[in-house]
Short mmCIF file of C-alpha atoms and ligand atoms in Angstrom, two decimals:
data_model
loop_
_atom_site.label_atom_id
_atom_site.label_comp_id
_atom_site.label_asym_id
_atom_site.label_seq_id
_atom_site.Cartn_x
_atom_site.Cartn_y
_atom_site.Cartn_z
CA MET O 1 240.49 19.82 38.48
CA ALA O 2 240.57 21.62 42.22
CA LEU O 3 241.84 24.73 40.58
CA LYS O 4 239.25 27.61 39.87
CA ILE O 5 240.33 30.52 37.62
CA ILE O 6 237.97 33.49 38.58
CA ASP O 7 237.57 37.03 36.64
CA TYR O 8 239.44 39.56 38.09
CA LYS O 9 236.26 42.00 39.20
CA ASP O 10 235.69 38.85 41.76
CA LEU O 11 238.90 39.55 44.00
CA LEU O 12 237.28 41.32 46.27
CA LYS O 13 234.21 38.96 47.04
CA ALA O 14 237.08 36.24 48.12
CA GLU O 15 237.47 35.92 52.20
CA ASN O 16 241.58 35.14 52.08
CA ILE O 17 243.62 36.63 49.57
CA ALA O 18 247.27 35.98 48.64
CA VAL O 19 249.18 38.67 47.68
CA GLY O 20 253.01 39.02 46.69
CA VAL O 21 255.08 41.64 48.01
CA VAL O 22 258.37 43.06 46.98
CA GLU O 23 261.21 44.38 49.20
CA ASN O 24 260.73 48.23 48.04
CA SER O 25 258.71 49.39 50.07
CA SER O 26 257.57 52.38 47.15
CA ALA O 27 256.70 49.58 44.92
CA ARG O 28 252.48 48.85 44.71
CA SER O 29 251.77 45.73 44.13
CA ARG O 30 250.94 44.72 40.79
CA GLY O 31 246.64 44.55 39.91
CA LEU O 32 245.75 45.35 43.31
CA PRO O 33 242.10 47.61 43.95
CA PRO O 34 243.74 51.08 45.54
CA GLY O 35 242.00 50.62 48.89
CA LEU O 36 244.00 47.31 49.54
CA GLU O 37 246.85 48.61 48.30
CA ALA O 38 246.15 51.37 50.90
CA GLU O 39 245.48 48.42 53.42
CA ILE O 40 249.11 46.93 52.53
CA LYS O 41 250.68 50.55 52.55
CA ARG O 42 249.32 51.37 55.79
CA PHE O 43 250.64 48.10 57.57
CA ARG O 44 254.17 48.33 55.38
CA GLN O 45 255.00 51.35 57.63
CA ILE O 46 254.29 49.71 60.97
CA GLY O 47 257.60 48.17 60.11
CA ASP O 48 257.02 45.00 60.21
CA LEU O 49 256.50 43.99 56.54
CA LYS O 50 259.67 44.50 54.65
CA GLY O 51 258.91 42.22 51.52
CA LYS O 52 261.87 39.57 52.19
CA LYS O 53 261.92 36.84 50.67
CA ASP O 54 260.53 33.35 53.12
CA GLU O 55 258.29 36.55 54.83
CA LEU O 56 254.86 35.88 55.07
CA TYR O 57 252.16 38.24 57.28
CA VAL O 58 248.13 37.91 57.67
CA ILE O 59 246.51 41.08 57.84
CA TYR O 60 243.38 42.01 58.39
CA PRO O 61 241.47 44.79 56.16
CA ALA O 62 238.86 46.90 57.29
CA GLY O 63 235.79 47.33 55.56
CA LYS O 64 233.44 45.57 53.58
CA GLY O 65 236.13 43.65 51.55
CA PRO O 66 238.21 40.34 52.13
CA ARG O 67 238.68 39.19 55.37
CA ARG O 68 242.34 38.28 55.14
CA LEU O 69 245.34 39.69 53.14
CA ILE O 70 248.06 36.70 53.45
CA LEU O 71 251.30 38.81 52.20
CA CYS O 72 253.28 37.15 50.64
CA GLY O 73 257.17 38.49 50.58
CA LEU O 74 259.00 37.62 47.31
CA GLY O 75 262.57 39.62 47.96
CA LYS O 76 263.53 42.17 45.29
CA SER O 77 261.41 42.10 42.49
CA GLU O 78 264.24 42.27 39.86
CA ASP O 79 265.32 39.05 41.70
CA LEU O 80 262.32 37.58 41.24
CA ASP O 81 262.15 34.07 40.03
CA ILE O 82 259.66 31.48 39.59
CA GLU O 83 260.51 29.47 42.45
CA LYS O 84 260.13 31.89 44.80
CA ILE O 85 256.54 32.03 43.81
CA ARG O 86 256.45 28.75 43.94
CA LYS O 87 257.41 28.89 47.78
CA ALA O 88 255.69 31.98 48.80
CA ILE O 89 252.10 30.22 47.18
CA GLY O 90 253.09 26.61 49.27
CA ARG O 91 253.74 29.00 52.84
CA ALA O 92 250.50 30.72 52.00
CA ILE O 93 248.67 27.50 52.03
CA LYS O 94 250.28 25.90 54.87
CA LYS O 95 249.54 29.49 57.16
CA CYS O 96 246.08 29.08 56.02
CA ARG O 97 245.52 25.40 57.66
CA GLU O 98 247.08 26.83 60.06
CA ILE O 99 244.83 29.52 61.01
CA LYS O 100 242.07 26.76 59.67
CA GLN O 101 240.85 28.99 56.67
CA TRP O 102 239.71 26.34 53.81
CA ASN O 103 239.75 28.99 50.62
CA LEU O 104 242.54 30.76 49.51
CA THR O 105 242.82 33.36 46.19
CA ILE O 106 245.77 34.38 44.99
CA ALA O 107 246.02 37.23 43.21
CA ALA O 108 248.03 36.06 40.09
CA ASP O 109 248.75 39.90 38.79
CA SER O 110 250.44 40.88 41.76
CA PHE O 111 253.43 37.65 42.08
CA ALA O 112 254.18 38.92 38.48
CA LEU O 113 257.39 41.24 38.82
CA GLY O 114 260.33 42.01 37.52
CA LYS O 115 261.43 39.50 34.67
CA VAL O 116 258.40 36.91 35.46
CA LYS O 117 255.27 37.56 32.98
CA THR O 118 251.93 37.01 34.64
CA GLY O 119 251.53 34.09 32.32
CA ASN O 120 254.76 32.04 34.27
CA ALA O 121 253.47 33.79 37.70
CA ALA O 122 249.75 31.97 37.43
CA GLN O 123 251.07 28.88 36.13
CA ALA O 124 253.95 28.82 39.32
CA ALA O 125 250.47 29.67 41.44
CA ALA O 126 248.64 26.96 39.93
CA LEU O 127 251.40 24.33 40.18
CA ALA O 128 252.87 25.20 43.61
CA GLY O 129 248.84 25.82 45.35
CA THR O 130 248.39 22.22 43.70
CA LEU O 131 251.34 20.79 45.02
CA ALA O 132 250.99 22.36 48.50
CA LEU O 133 247.45 21.25 48.90
CA TYR O 134 248.32 17.43 48.97
CA GLN O 135 247.73 15.22 51.81
CA TYR O 136 248.40 12.01 51.93
CA ARG O 137 245.07 10.42 53.34
CA GLU O 138 244.17 7.16 52.29
CA TYR O 139 244.22 5.31 55.48
CA LYS O 140 243.61 8.11 57.81
CA PRO O 141 240.57 10.16 55.72
CA ALA O 142 239.36 13.73 57.48
CA ARG O 143 237.44 12.67 60.59
CA LYS O 144 237.36 16.10 61.62
CA ALA O 145 234.15 17.62 60.50
CA GLU O 146 235.14 21.07 59.46
CA GLU O 147 237.63 19.80 57.39
CA LYS O 148 234.59 17.32 55.97
CA ILE O 149 232.76 19.73 55.10
CA MET O 150 234.80 22.22 53.65
CA PRO O 151 237.64 20.63 51.05
CA PHE O 152 240.29 23.18 50.47
CA LYS O 153 239.10 25.89 47.37
CA LEU O 154 241.77 27.12 45.76
CA CYS O 155 241.55 29.58 43.36
CA LEU O 156 243.29 32.03 41.36
CA ALA O 157 242.34 35.48 39.71
CA LEU O 158 244.06 36.95 37.35
CA ARG O 159 242.98 40.37 34.81
CA GLU O 160 243.91 38.62 31.08
CA LYS O 161 242.07 35.56 32.24
CA THR O 162 241.61 34.06 28.92
CA VAL O 163 244.95 34.79 27.62
CA ASN O 164 246.82 32.55 30.04
CA ILE O 165 244.44 29.92 31.03
CA ARG O 166 246.55 27.45 28.72
CA GLN O 167 249.72 28.12 30.62
CA ILE O 168 247.74 27.78 34.01
CA LYS O 169 245.96 24.17 33.17
CA GLN O 170 249.17 23.45 32.34
CA GLY O 171 250.45 23.72 36.22
CA GLU O 172 247.81 22.22 37.45
CA ILE O 173 248.23 19.18 35.17
CA ILE O 174 251.70 18.77 35.90
CA ALA O 175 251.21 18.84 39.78
CA GLU O 176 248.58 16.51 39.18
CA GLY O 177 250.91 14.15 37.66
CA ALA O 178 253.41 14.72 40.42
CA ASN O 179 250.24 14.36 43.14
CA PHE O 180 249.29 10.67 41.71
CA ALA O 181 253.16 9.99 41.57
CA ARG O 182 253.12 11.06 45.14
CA THR O 183 250.28 8.92 46.19
CA LEU O 184 251.66 5.20 44.81
CA GLY O 185 254.77 6.32 46.34
CA ASN O 186 252.96 7.02 49.97
CA ARG O 187 251.20 3.61 49.52
CA PRO O 188 252.74 1.00 51.83
CA GLY O 189 254.37 -2.06 50.53
CA ASN O 190 251.47 -4.21 51.84
CA ARG O 191 249.07 -2.25 49.63
CA LEU O 192 250.69 -1.51 46.73
CA PHE O 193 252.94 -4.62 45.76
CA PRO O 194 254.20 -5.26 42.17
CA GLN O 195 250.32 -6.89 40.92
CA ALA O 196 248.51 -3.78 42.78
CA LEU O 197 250.85 -1.35 40.96
CA ALA O 198 250.46 -2.91 37.37
CA LYS O 199 246.27 -2.33 38.52
CA GLU O 200 247.01 1.46 38.68
CA ALA O 201 248.57 1.64 35.54
CA ILE O 202 245.76 -0.98 34.01
CA SER O 203 243.29 1.99 35.53
CA LEU O 204 245.30 5.03 33.82
CA GLY O 205 244.83 2.97 30.64
CA ARG O 206 240.97 2.59 31.07
CA LYS O 207 240.97 6.24 31.80
CA TYR O 208 242.97 8.09 28.88
CA SER O 209 241.94 6.35 25.45
CA LYS O 210 245.49 6.75 24.20
CA ILE O 211 246.87 4.93 26.48
CA THR O 212 247.20 1.37 26.54
CA VAL O 213 248.44 -0.64 29.21
CA ARG O 214 249.96 -4.46 28.90
CA VAL O 215 251.21 -6.18 32.07
CA LYS O 216 253.83 -9.45 31.71
CA GLN O 217 252.61 -12.21 34.33
CA LYS O 218 256.05 -14.32 35.96
CA PRO O 219 255.33 -17.09 33.49
CA GLU O 220 255.41 -14.73 30.32
CA LEU O 221 258.85 -13.51 32.11
CA SER O 222 260.25 -17.05 32.58
CA LYS O 223 259.32 -17.99 29.07
CA GLN O 224 261.04 -14.67 27.87
CA GLY O 225 264.13 -14.43 30.09
CA PHE O 226 263.61 -11.69 32.42
CA GLY O 227 266.13 -13.67 34.51
CA ALA O 228 267.28 -10.49 36.17
CA LEU O 229 264.14 -9.24 37.04
CA LEU O 230 262.65 -12.73 38.09
CA GLY O 231 265.92 -13.04 40.43
CA VAL O 232 264.73 -10.33 42.69
CA GLY O 233 261.49 -11.03 42.48
CA SER O 234 262.04 -14.44 43.68
CA GLY O 235 261.98 -13.85 47.36
CA SER O 236 258.31 -12.68 47.70
CA ILE O 237 255.06 -14.77 48.28
CA ASN O 238 254.34 -11.44 45.50
CA PRO O 239 255.31 -12.18 42.32
CA PRO O 240 257.33 -10.00 39.55
CA VAL O 241 255.61 -8.12 36.95
CA LEU O 242 256.68 -6.04 33.93
CA ILE O 243 254.36 -3.14 33.30
CA GLU O 244 254.06 -1.81 29.92
CA CYS O 245 252.55 1.52 29.41
CA ILE O 246 252.54 3.08 25.87
CA TYR O 247 250.90 6.69 24.97
CA ARG O 248 250.26 7.51 21.32
CA GLY O 249 249.28 11.20 21.37
CA GLY O 250 252.02 11.59 18.37
CA LYS O 251 252.11 10.08 14.65
CA THR O 252 251.89 6.64 13.66
CA GLY O 253 255.76 5.43 13.49
CA GLN O 254 257.10 8.49 15.00
CA ALA O 255 260.07 7.00 17.92
CA PRO O 256 258.87 7.02 20.90
CA VAL O 257 260.28 8.69 23.90
CA GLY O 258 261.27 5.18 26.40
CA LEU O 259 260.78 6.03 29.83
CA VAL O 260 261.42 3.15 32.14
CA GLY O 261 260.71 3.13 36.23
CA LYS O 262 262.12 1.20 38.84
CA GLY O 263 259.30 -0.57 40.88
CA ILE O 264 260.51 -1.83 44.12
CA THR O 265 257.28 -1.77 45.96
CA PHE O 266 259.53 -3.13 49.51
CA ASP O 267 263.37 -3.44 49.01
CA SER O 268 264.49 -5.01 52.43
CA GLY O 269 267.64 -5.86 50.80
CA GLY O 270 267.17 -9.07 50.43
CA ILE O 271 269.58 -11.71 51.73
CA SER O 272 272.10 -8.98 52.25
CA ILE O 273 269.34 -7.42 54.48
CA LYS O 274 269.12 -4.12 55.51
CA PRO O 275 269.97 -2.70 59.23
CA SER O 276 266.19 -2.08 60.45
CA ALA O 277 266.69 1.77 61.02
CA LYS O 278 264.34 3.31 58.37
CA MET O 279 263.10 0.76 56.34
CA ASP O 280 259.96 1.20 56.32
CA GLU O 281 261.46 4.17 54.05
CA MET O 282 261.59 1.31 51.63
CA ARG O 283 258.37 1.84 50.48
CA TYR O 284 259.61 4.91 48.17
CA ASP O 285 261.48 2.61 46.40
CA MET O 286 258.94 2.26 43.94
CA CYS O 287 258.95 6.33 43.16
CA GLY O 288 260.73 6.02 39.88
CA ALA O 289 257.75 3.96 38.72
CA ALA O 290 255.67 6.64 40.24
CA ALA O 291 256.78 9.22 37.97
CA VAL O 292 256.72 7.01 34.65
CA LEU O 293 252.92 6.75 35.29
CA GLY O 294 252.67 10.10 36.46
CA ILE O 295 254.54 11.30 33.38
CA ILE O 296 252.11 9.16 31.38
CA GLN O 297 248.91 10.20 32.90
CA SER O 298 249.86 14.41 32.50
CA ALA O 299 250.79 13.88 29.33
CA ALA O 300 247.95 12.22 27.95
CA GLU O 301 245.95 14.87 30.05
CA LEU O 302 247.56 17.84 28.24
CA LYS O 303 247.49 16.06 24.40
CA LEU O 304 251.17 16.43 24.17
CA PRO O 305 252.36 15.17 20.28
CA LEU O 306 254.45 12.64 21.16
CA ASN O 307 254.74 8.95 21.80
CA LEU O 308 256.08 7.87 25.02
CA VAL O 309 256.95 4.17 25.97
CA GLY O 310 256.89 3.43 30.08
CA ILE O 311 258.41 0.18 30.95
CA ILE O 312 257.92 -0.22 34.88
CA PRO O 313 259.66 -3.43 36.60
CA ALA O 314 257.89 -4.21 39.48
CA ALA O 315 259.00 -6.73 42.10
CA GLU O 316 259.29 -6.57 46.18
CA ASN O 317 262.95 -7.32 47.54
CA LEU O 318 262.55 -9.78 50.26
CA PRO O 319 264.38 -12.39 52.52
CA SER O 320 263.10 -15.68 52.31
CA ALA O 321 263.80 -20.03 51.02
CA THR O 322 263.23 -18.90 47.56
CA ALA O 323 265.44 -15.62 47.48
CA TYR O 324 268.24 -15.32 45.22
CA ARG O 325 271.31 -15.09 47.34
CA PRO O 326 274.64 -13.70 46.76
CA GLY O 327 276.78 -15.12 44.60
CA ASP O 328 273.92 -15.91 42.20
CA ILE O 329 274.58 -15.66 38.87
CA LEU O 330 271.21 -14.75 37.02
CA THR O 331 271.03 -14.24 33.39
CA SER O 332 269.51 -11.38 31.73
CA LEU O 333 266.88 -10.67 29.34
CA SER O 334 270.31 -9.11 26.98
CA GLY O 335 272.12 -12.69 27.72
CA GLN O 336 274.93 -11.14 29.44
CA THR O 337 274.97 -12.81 32.67
CA ILE O 338 275.27 -10.71 36.14
CA GLU O 339 277.10 -12.54 39.19
CA VAL O 340 275.02 -11.23 42.26
CA LEU O 341 277.45 -9.85 45.29
CA ASN O 342 274.63 -8.07 47.45
CA THR O 343 271.46 -8.46 47.05
CA ASP O 344 270.74 -5.13 47.62
CA ALA O 345 271.75 -3.94 44.78
CA GLU O 346 268.56 -5.24 43.15
CA GLY O 347 267.33 -2.02 41.45
CA ARG O 348 270.12 -2.02 39.14
CA LEU O 349 268.93 -5.42 37.97
CA ILE O 350 265.56 -5.38 37.30
CA LEU O 351 266.30 -1.85 35.58
CA ALA O 352 268.74 -4.33 32.80
CA ASP O 353 265.95 -6.23 31.77
CA ALA O 354 263.60 -2.98 31.56
CA LEU O 355 266.16 -1.56 29.31
CA THR O 356 266.74 -4.51 27.64
CA TYR O 357 263.15 -4.98 26.74
CA ILE O 358 262.57 -0.78 26.00
CA GLN O 359 264.56 -1.04 23.23
CA ARG O 360 262.24 -3.11 20.73
CA PHE O 361 260.24 -0.20 20.70
CA LYS O 362 262.93 1.20 18.59
CA PRO O 363 262.90 4.56 21.24
CA GLU O 364 264.26 7.66 20.02
CA CYS O 365 266.52 7.58 23.74
CA ILE O 366 265.49 6.53 26.95
CA ILE O 367 265.24 8.06 30.32
CA ASP O 368 264.87 6.32 33.27
CA LEU O 369 263.94 7.39 37.19
CA ALA O 370 265.08 5.11 40.19
CA THR O 371 265.79 5.61 43.85
CA LEU O 372 268.86 3.76 43.04
CA THR O 373 272.16 4.41 45.47
CA GLY O 374 272.21 6.50 49.01
CA ALA O 375 275.56 7.13 47.42
CA VAL O 376 273.61 10.15 45.53
CA ILE O 377 272.51 11.37 49.01
CA VAL O 378 276.06 11.49 50.03
CA ALA O 379 276.94 13.39 46.65
CA LEU O 380 274.02 15.33 46.32
CA GLY O 381 272.00 15.76 49.83
CA HIS O 382 268.39 16.01 49.58
CA ILE O 383 268.88 18.82 46.83
CA ALA O 384 269.33 17.40 43.47
CA ILE O 385 268.57 14.72 41.22
CA GLY O 386 271.58 12.71 40.05
CA LEU O 387 271.81 12.48 36.85
CA VAL O 388 274.67 10.05 34.41
CA SER O 389 274.83 9.83 30.58
CA ASN O 390 275.95 8.53 27.84
CA ASN O 391 274.89 11.91 25.26
CA ASP O 392 275.86 15.11 25.57
CA GLN O 393 273.14 16.49 24.07
CA LEU O 394 270.26 14.83 25.76
CA SER O 395 271.46 15.72 29.51
CA ASP O 396 271.63 18.83 28.29
CA GLU O 397 268.16 19.11 27.04
CA ILE O 398 267.55 17.66 30.51
CA LYS O 399 269.62 20.04 32.13
CA SER O 400 267.92 22.90 31.14
CA ALA O 401 264.67 21.98 31.42
CA ALA O 402 265.34 21.19 35.50
CA ARG O 403 266.51 25.07 35.62
CA ASP O 404 262.62 26.15 34.59
CA SER O 405 261.14 22.87 36.51
CA GLY O 406 261.95 23.71 40.36
CA GLU O 407 263.71 20.46 40.79
CA ARG O 408 267.73 20.42 40.45
CA VAL O 409 269.82 18.09 38.48
CA TRP O 410 273.78 17.26 38.74
CA ARG O 411 275.35 15.40 36.27
CA LEU O 412 278.07 13.10 36.98
CA PRO O 413 280.62 11.78 34.84
CA LEU O 414 280.92 8.09 33.70
CA TRP O 415 284.45 7.31 32.83
CA ASP O 416 286.14 4.23 31.53
CA GLU O 417 287.95 4.02 35.12
CA TYR O 418 284.32 3.21 36.26
CA ARG O 419 283.77 0.67 33.86
CA GLU O 420 286.44 -1.41 35.22
CA LEU O 421 284.96 -1.08 38.63
CA ILE O 422 282.16 -3.93 37.58
CA LYS O 423 283.95 -6.15 36.42
CA SER O 424 283.08 -9.91 37.28
CA GLU O 425 285.48 -13.29 37.48
CA VAL O 426 283.01 -15.32 36.84
CA ALA O 427 280.04 -13.31 34.23
CA ASP O 428 279.67 -10.84 32.47
CA VAL O 429 279.19 -8.07 34.94
CA ALA O 430 279.32 -7.61 39.14
CA ASN O 431 276.48 -5.80 40.43
CA ILE O 432 278.60 -4.12 42.95
CA SER O 433 281.44 -2.29 42.37
CA SER O 434 284.74 -3.97 43.70
CA LYS O 435 286.07 -0.87 45.15
CA SER O 436 284.21 0.95 47.90
CA GLY O 437 283.13 5.08 46.44
CA ALA O 438 281.23 6.45 43.55
CA GLY O 439 278.22 3.93 44.00
CA THR O 440 276.01 6.57 42.26
CA ILE O 441 278.13 6.02 39.29
CA THR O 442 279.46 2.84 39.56
CA ALA O 443 275.88 1.92 39.35
CA SER O 444 275.14 3.50 36.26
CA ALA O 445 277.85 1.90 34.47
CA PHE O 446 276.07 -1.32 35.10
CA LEU O 447 272.97 0.20 33.59
CA GLU O 448 274.91 1.36 30.69
CA LYS O 449 275.91 -2.09 30.00
CA PHE O 450 272.44 -2.93 29.03
CA ILE O 451 272.19 0.22 26.64
CA ASN O 452 272.96 -0.53 23.23
CA SER O 453 274.72 2.59 21.83
CA MET O 454 270.99 5.00 22.04
CA PRO O 455 271.12 8.70 24.18
CA TRP O 456 270.04 7.35 27.98
CA VAL O 457 269.80 9.72 30.72
CA HIS O 458 269.61 8.02 34.36
CA LEU O 459 267.83 9.98 36.90
CA ASP O 460 268.93 9.04 40.43
CA ILE O 461 266.31 10.12 42.88
CA ALA O 462 266.78 8.30 46.03
CA GLY O 463 267.71 11.62 47.49
CA THR O 464 264.94 13.79 46.43
CA ALA O 465 261.92 11.01 46.03
CA TRP O 466 260.75 11.83 49.68
CA GLY O 467 261.16 13.85 52.64
CA GLU O 468 260.38 15.64 55.35
CA ALA O 469 257.61 18.58 55.33
CA GLY O 470 259.13 22.10 52.97
CA ALA O 471 257.91 25.00 51.57
CA ILE O 472 255.15 23.00 48.73
CA TYR O 473 255.71 19.65 49.68
CA SER O 474 253.83 17.51 52.78
CA LYS O 475 256.03 14.66 54.79
CA GLY O 476 256.48 11.92 51.85
CA ALA O 477 256.99 11.32 48.45
CA THR O 478 257.49 14.28 46.35
CA GLY O 479 256.48 13.13 42.63
CA SER O 480 259.95 13.52 42.07
CA GLY O 481 261.52 13.70 38.21
CA VAL O 482 257.72 14.52 37.14
CA ARG O 483 258.13 18.32 37.01
CA LEU O 484 261.68 17.95 34.95
CA ILE O 485 260.35 15.58 32.18
CA MET O 486 257.22 17.10 32.07
CA GLU O 487 258.81 20.39 30.83
CA TRP O 488 261.17 18.23 28.78
CA LEU O 489 258.70 16.86 26.90
CA ILE O 490 256.70 19.92 26.76
CA ARG O 491 259.44 21.64 25.27
CA LYS O 492 259.87 19.04 22.71
CA ALA O 493 256.55 18.98 22.15
CA GLY O 494 256.51 22.59 21.46
CA LYS O 495 253.94 23.52 23.65
N1 LIG E 1 267.29 1.44 47.40
C1 LIG E 1 268.12 1.46 47.46
C2 LIG E 1 269.04 2.83 47.16
C3 LIG E 1 268.27 3.87 48.55
C4 LIG E 1 268.67 3.63 49.69
C5 LIG E 1 267.50 4.73 48.13
C6 LIG E 1 268.74 4.77 50.91
C7 LIG E 1 267.26 5.53 49.30
C8 LIG E 1 267.31 5.97 50.56
C9 LIG E 1 268.95 0.15 46.75
O1 LIG E 1 268.08 -0.51 46.55
C10 LIG E 1 269.79 -0.31 47.15
O2 LIG E 1 269.67 -1.07 48.71
N2 LIG E 1 271.20 0.50 46.93
C11 LIG E 1 272.40 -0.07 47.75
C12 LIG E 1 273.62 -0.55 46.47
C13 LIG E 1 274.67 -0.86 47.28
C14 LIG E 1 274.48 -2.72 47.81
C15 LIG E 1 275.53 -0.92 46.13
C16 LIG E 1 272.82 1.16 48.70
O3 LIG E 1 272.82 2.24 47.88
O4 LIG E 1 273.64 1.19 49.73
MN1 LIG E 2 268.42 -2.50 47.43
ZN1 LIG E 3 266.37 -0.88 45.91
#
């Protein structure tokens, strides 16, 4: 745990303090000592500080107290929401880095304004702070002396410390789950191949007594008929695996929540090879799998009283003399045959077998996370996760959790007309649509063929799983899905 919660009386000992400021100039910053309040007022009177959202100022109070106040504009207090707080904290941390400051104390009470309660503001700060501090440096560790000896120290000061501590920890644990997913996502294909991903799951199992991990290797997959997963993995020297990651936090016998994550450790497209431009980004094609592991880690860390089954089909999609080809017909674990018309539509193939397999655990519902289609980016950009489901209640639950989680989802329809498009003349189903358009939905229609009438939500995270640096995230993987599903699970567990 990197985040330190300190007593409010120690606030003035901090070197750098982040303070929330709102648009109304007569508003006082909640919970600040009068001396600092006066400093902010003085600065406000100069006229630069308006308190608008996205605004950020560093001011230098006189006297013995803190050296710097990082003033974070929040907009009008009556319009304040959790996401504005998260973004403000993200920006404050980026600012510290820019000015080479390696510590920040967040005055949490000053962010709890309007409808936002202190606990929620503090949780948002803990979550956003932990996400914003993340950097992927596995293969380029800090070399500059100052960064080495000064790992960033993040503190959170608030008046009612004990009341809110549980919420703060929760924010931090969710962010750590997302950061774990980000590290796996960011790790390149030569370092994170299916077997290496399995190893990561196994280490999770070693770390938490309530997590059990089993890995099916190729011989077992062949014997048991995982024909779709094996087909996709056939072009690579790195064999495919199926990772089974079970968390038992609930009662024995209680139906688990089923989670499936697409684990294509690199997607070249296979024989239907992708263009070279940006092909490197296909190292992120296992971000669904990473999210599942991040979620299970966070659930275990929070000791959520429920059972989870995570299934990760992992493979590398490469062209070679042994690769599967366009036109091939695969027999999936479900027994249904699949005509492969494009080897680049591989995600749905490995998910097909995983969806069939997970039903053996009799889950109450299934959620799959996958960087499945470029089409979801056409539809929703990099802003929202595409959601497709066979169940209104479950989708509504996920949509509602999304509103608080800071991740966005948007549901797309799954009508019969779309189901028509994946029919095949020679097999039970084709792996791509016979017509162009609605690629995210036709992919979902394909997945649905492997669900035997049970509540299921498919999350297409292709647009949100990685990106450019923003207010909170650094460039690279985002851990998309972890915050969303954790919010939903926490509500479900009634925590
Ligand atoms: N992993 C890709 C989807 C993807 C593409 C994610 C771009 C993020 C950015 C997936 O395996 C894929 O290649 N999908 C194809 C499907 C098509 C062949 C029907 C796509 O979206 O182009
Ligand atoms: Mn592909
Ligand atoms: Zn893919």
